[in-house]
Amino acid sequence: MGPSAPNSESARRRKLYEKIAAHIRGLIASGELRPGQALPSERKLAEQFKVGRAVVREAVRQLEAHGLVESRHGGGNYVREITSEHLVAPIASVLSNSKAQLRQELMEARLLFEPQVARQAAARADEGDIRRLEAVILRQKERVERGQPTPKEDAEFHSLLAQATHNAVVERVMEVINGLLEDSYERLFQHGERSRRSLEGNSRILEAVMQHDQEAAEQAMREHIADVARSL
């Protein structure tokens, strides 16, 4: 029984610093902690979670390893400028190694998530949101007419739709989804038919959002994602 005690203590310690790291990631994802802003002090975090400062330092090291936090000369830990790669990396590392299975699981996740994003966008989109959505649809249309692929325009449309929910967490989740889909979409959108169908689907979603028709927006997104899934 002797050797199990150190292992148990190590597991407990890991659970503690992972909990702190997850808490800080949540503050970053929600926008409560923004790029350039200092993290709470080691002392404050140690008191909040009732742990030693060494555990807090391990949590910060984990965040540094994922590119979310940086230590600056003179003291203090600060939130880094976050890119989709920073958000995707810790998720991608634990997903299936099978690309086919990953694509299938991503499509399932999108069907669960994005119809509700469209519904919320239809409820909350303001004039600025709609102008930005119209602009990216126009660019996508111009590229389709020239026979050019539109993976970036499609990803931007879905990102702008998430922004139209006015929910910072929804925006970050969409960034993760787009990051995980990037390779598949670059390949998929080489076919002109996919870009055309994407434009049609996105246009129907936009029309529903412009009319603030939540039911229609949700249904249009559901049909759009199902159509994409059939192409993969």
Coordinates of C-alpha atoms in Angstrom, one line a residue:
M1 CA 0.0 0.0 0.0
G2 CA 3.0 2.3 0.6
P3 CA 3.7 3.2 -3.1
S4 CA 0.1 4.2 -3.7
A5 CA 0.2 7.2 -1.3
P6 CA 2.6 9.3 -3.4
N7 CA 0.6 8.5 -6.5
S8 CA -2.6 9.5 -4.8
E9 CA -1.1 12.8 -3.6
S10 CA 0.2 13.5 -7.1
A11 CA -3.2 12.9 -8.6
R12 CA -4.8 15.2 -6.0
R13 CA -2.3 18.0 -6.7
R14 CA -2.9 17.6 -10.5
K15 CA -6.6 17.9 -10.0
L16 CA -6.2 21.1 -8.0
Y17 CA -4.0 22.9 -10.5
E18 CA -6.1 21.8 -13.4
K19 CA -9.2 23.2 -11.6
I20 CA -7.4 26.5 -11.3
A21 CA -6.3 26.5 -14.9
A22 CA -9.8 25.7 -16.0
H23 CA -11.2 28.6 -14.0
I24 CA -8.7 31.0 -15.6
R25 CA -9.5 29.7 -19.1
G26 CA -13.2 30.3 -18.3
L27 CA -12.4 34.0 -17.4
I28 CA -10.5 34.4 -20.6
A29 CA -13.2 32.8 -22.8
S30 CA -15.9 34.9 -21.3
G31 CA -13.9 38.1 -21.8
E32 CA -13.7 38.9 -18.1
L33 CA -9.9 38.6 -18.5
R34 CA -8.8 40.3 -21.7
P35 CA -5.5 40.3 -23.6
G36 CA -2.8 42.3 -21.8
Q37 CA -4.7 42.1 -18.5
A38 CA -3.0 40.7 -15.4
L39 CA -4.1 37.5 -13.8
P40 CA -5.1 37.6 -10.2
S41 CA -2.1 37.4 -8.0
E42 CA -0.7 34.0 -6.8
R43 CA -1.7 34.9 -3.3
K44 CA -5.3 35.8 -4.2
L45 CA -5.7 32.6 -6.3
A46 CA -4.2 30.5 -3.5
E47 CA -6.6 32.0 -1.0
Q48 CA -9.6 31.6 -3.3
F49 CA -8.9 27.9 -4.0
K50 CA -7.4 27.1 -0.6
V51 CA -4.2 25.8 -2.0
G52 CA -0.5 26.5 -1.7
R53 CA 1.1 29.0 -4.1
A54 CA 3.1 26.2 -5.7
V55 CA -0.1 24.7 -7.0
V56 CA -1.1 28.0 -8.5
R57 CA 2.3 28.3 -10.2
E58 CA 1.7 24.8 -11.8
A59 CA -1.7 26.0 -13.1
V60 CA 0.0 29.1 -14.6
R61 CA 2.7 27.0 -16.2
Q62 CA 0.0 24.9 -17.9
L63 CA -1.7 28.0 -19.3
E64 CA 1.7 29.2 -20.5
A65 CA 2.3 25.9 -22.3
H66 CA -1.1 26.3 -24.1
G67 CA -0.1 29.9 -25.1
L68 CA -2.8 31.6 -23.1
V69 CA -0.6 33.4 -20.5
E70 CA 2.8 34.9 -20.4
S71 CA 5.1 35.9 -17.6
R72 CA 6.6 39.3 -17.9
H73 CA 9.9 40.7 -16.7
G74 CA 9.4 42.5 -13.4
G75 CA 6.7 40.1 -12.2
G76 CA 3.1 39.2 -13.0
N77 CA 1.3 36.9 -15.4
Y78 CA -0.7 38.4 -18.2
V79 CA -3.3 37.1 -20.7
R80 CA -1.8 36.8 -24.2
E81 CA -3.6 37.8 -27.4
I82 CA -5.7 34.7 -28.1
T83 CA -5.9 33.1 -31.5
S84 CA -8.0 30.2 -32.6
E85 CA -4.9 28.0 -32.5
H86 CA -4.6 28.6 -28.7
L87 CA -8.2 27.6 -28.2
V88 CA -8.0 24.5 -30.5
A89 CA -4.7 23.0 -29.3
P90 CA -5.8 21.7 -25.9
I91 CA -9.0 20.3 -27.4
A92 CA -7.4 18.8 -30.5
S93 CA -4.8 17.0 -28.4
V94 CA -7.5 14.8 -26.7
L95 CA -9.6 14.1 -29.8
S96 CA -9.6 11.0 -31.9
N97 CA -6.6 10.3 -34.1
S98 CA -9.0 9.2 -36.8
K99 CA -9.7 12.1 -39.2
A100 CA -12.9 10.5 -40.5
Q101 CA -14.2 10.0 -36.9
L102 CA -13.2 13.6 -36.0
R103 CA -15.1 15.0 -38.9
Q104 CA -18.1 13.0 -38.0
E105 CA -18.0 14.1 -34.4
L106 CA -17.5 17.7 -35.4
M107 CA -20.6 17.6 -37.6
E108 CA -22.6 16.1 -34.8
A109 CA -21.4 18.9 -32.5
R110 CA -22.3 21.5 -35.1
L111 CA -25.8 20.1 -35.4
L112 CA -26.2 20.4 -31.7
F113 CA -24.7 23.8 -31.4
E114 CA -25.0 26.0 -34.5
P115 CA -28.8 25.9 -35.0
Q116 CA -29.2 27.5 -31.6
V117 CA -26.5 30.0 -32.5
A118 CA -28.6 31.0 -35.6
R119 CA -31.7 31.2 -33.5
Q120 CA -30.0 33.5 -30.9
A121 CA -28.5 35.6 -33.7
A122 CA -32.0 36.1 -35.2
A123 CA -33.2 37.3 -31.8
R124 CA -30.2 39.6 -31.0
A125 CA -28.6 40.8 -34.3
D126 CA -28.4 44.5 -34.6
E127 CA -28.0 46.6 -37.7
G128 CA -24.2 46.4 -37.5
D129 CA -24.3 42.6 -37.3
I130 CA -26.5 42.4 -40.3
R131 CA -24.3 44.7 -42.4
R132 CA -21.3 42.6 -41.6
L133 CA -23.1 39.4 -42.5
E134 CA -24.4 40.9 -45.8
A135 CA -20.8 42.0 -46.7
V136 CA -19.3 38.6 -46.3
I137 CA -22.2 37.0 -48.2
L138 CA -21.5 39.5 -51.0
R139 CA -17.8 38.6 -51.1
Q140 CA -18.7 34.9 -51.1
K141 CA -21.2 35.4 -54.0
E142 CA -18.5 37.3 -56.0
R143 CA -16.0 34.5 -55.5
V144 CA -18.5 31.8 -56.5
E145 CA -19.3 33.7 -59.7
R146 CA -15.6 33.7 -60.5
G147 CA -15.4 30.0 -59.8
Q148 CA -13.1 30.5 -56.7
P149 CA -13.3 28.5 -53.5
T150 CA -14.9 30.1 -50.4
P151 CA -13.7 28.3 -47.2
K152 CA -12.6 31.6 -45.6
E153 CA -15.8 33.4 -46.4
D154 CA -17.9 30.5 -45.0
A155 CA -15.9 30.4 -41.8
E156 CA -16.2 34.2 -41.5
F157 CA -20.0 34.0 -41.9
H158 CA -20.3 31.5 -39.1
S159 CA -18.0 33.5 -36.9
L160 CA -20.0 36.7 -37.5
L161 CA -23.2 34.8 -36.8
A162 CA -21.8 33.8 -33.5
Q163 CA -20.8 37.4 -32.8
A164 CA -24.4 38.4 -33.5
T165 CA -25.5 36.4 -30.5
H166 CA -23.6 39.0 -28.3
N167 CA -22.3 36.1 -26.2
A168 CA -18.5 36.0 -25.8
V169 CA -18.5 32.2 -24.9
V170 CA -20.5 31.4 -28.1
E171 CA -17.9 33.4 -30.1
R172 CA -15.0 31.5 -28.6
V173 CA -16.7 28.1 -29.1
M174 CA -17.2 29.0 -32.8
E175 CA -13.6 29.9 -33.1
V176 CA -12.7 26.4 -31.9
I177 CA -15.0 24.7 -34.3
N178 CA -13.7 26.7 -37.2
G179 CA -10.1 25.9 -36.2
L180 CA -10.8 22.2 -36.1
L181 CA -12.6 22.3 -39.5
E182 CA -10.0 24.3 -41.3
D183 CA -8.1 21.4 -43.0
S184 CA -11.3 19.6 -44.0
Y185 CA -12.8 22.8 -45.4
E186 CA -9.7 23.8 -47.5
R187 CA -10.1 20.4 -49.2
L188 CA -13.9 20.3 -49.4
F189 CA -14.2 23.8 -50.9
Q190 CA -11.9 23.0 -53.8
H191 CA -15.1 21.7 -55.5
G192 CA -17.1 24.6 -57.0
E193 CA -20.4 22.9 -56.2
R194 CA -19.6 23.1 -52.4
S195 CA -19.0 26.8 -52.5
R196 CA -22.2 27.4 -54.4
R197 CA -24.2 25.2 -51.9
S198 CA -22.6 26.9 -49.0
L199 CA -23.6 30.3 -50.4
E200 CA -27.2 29.2 -50.8
G201 CA -27.3 27.8 -47.3
N202 CA -25.7 30.9 -45.7
S203 CA -28.0 33.2 -47.7
R204 CA -31.1 31.4 -46.3
I205 CA -29.7 31.8 -42.8
L206 CA -29.0 35.5 -43.3
E207 CA -32.5 36.1 -44.7
A208 CA -34.0 34.6 -41.6
V209 CA -31.7 36.6 -39.3
M210 CA -32.6 39.8 -41.1
Q211 CA -36.3 39.1 -40.5
H212 CA -35.5 38.2 -36.9
D213 CA -37.3 34.9 -37.6
Q214 CA -35.8 32.6 -35.0
E215 CA -37.5 29.4 -36.1
A216 CA -36.5 29.9 -39.8
A217 CA -32.9 30.7 -38.8
E218 CA -32.6 27.6 -36.7
Q219 CA -34.1 25.4 -39.4
A220 CA -32.0 26.9 -42.2
M221 CA -28.8 26.3 -40.2
R222 CA -29.9 22.7 -39.4
E223 CA -30.4 22.1 -43.1
H224 CA -27.1 23.8 -44.0
I225 CA -25.0 21.7 -41.6
A226 CA -26.7 18.5 -42.7
D227 CA -25.9 19.3 -46.3
V228 CA -22.2 20.0 -45.4
A229 CA -22.1 16.7 -43.5
R230 CA -23.2 14.8 -46.6
S231 CA -20.3 16.2 -48.5
L232 CA -17.6 15.1 -46.1

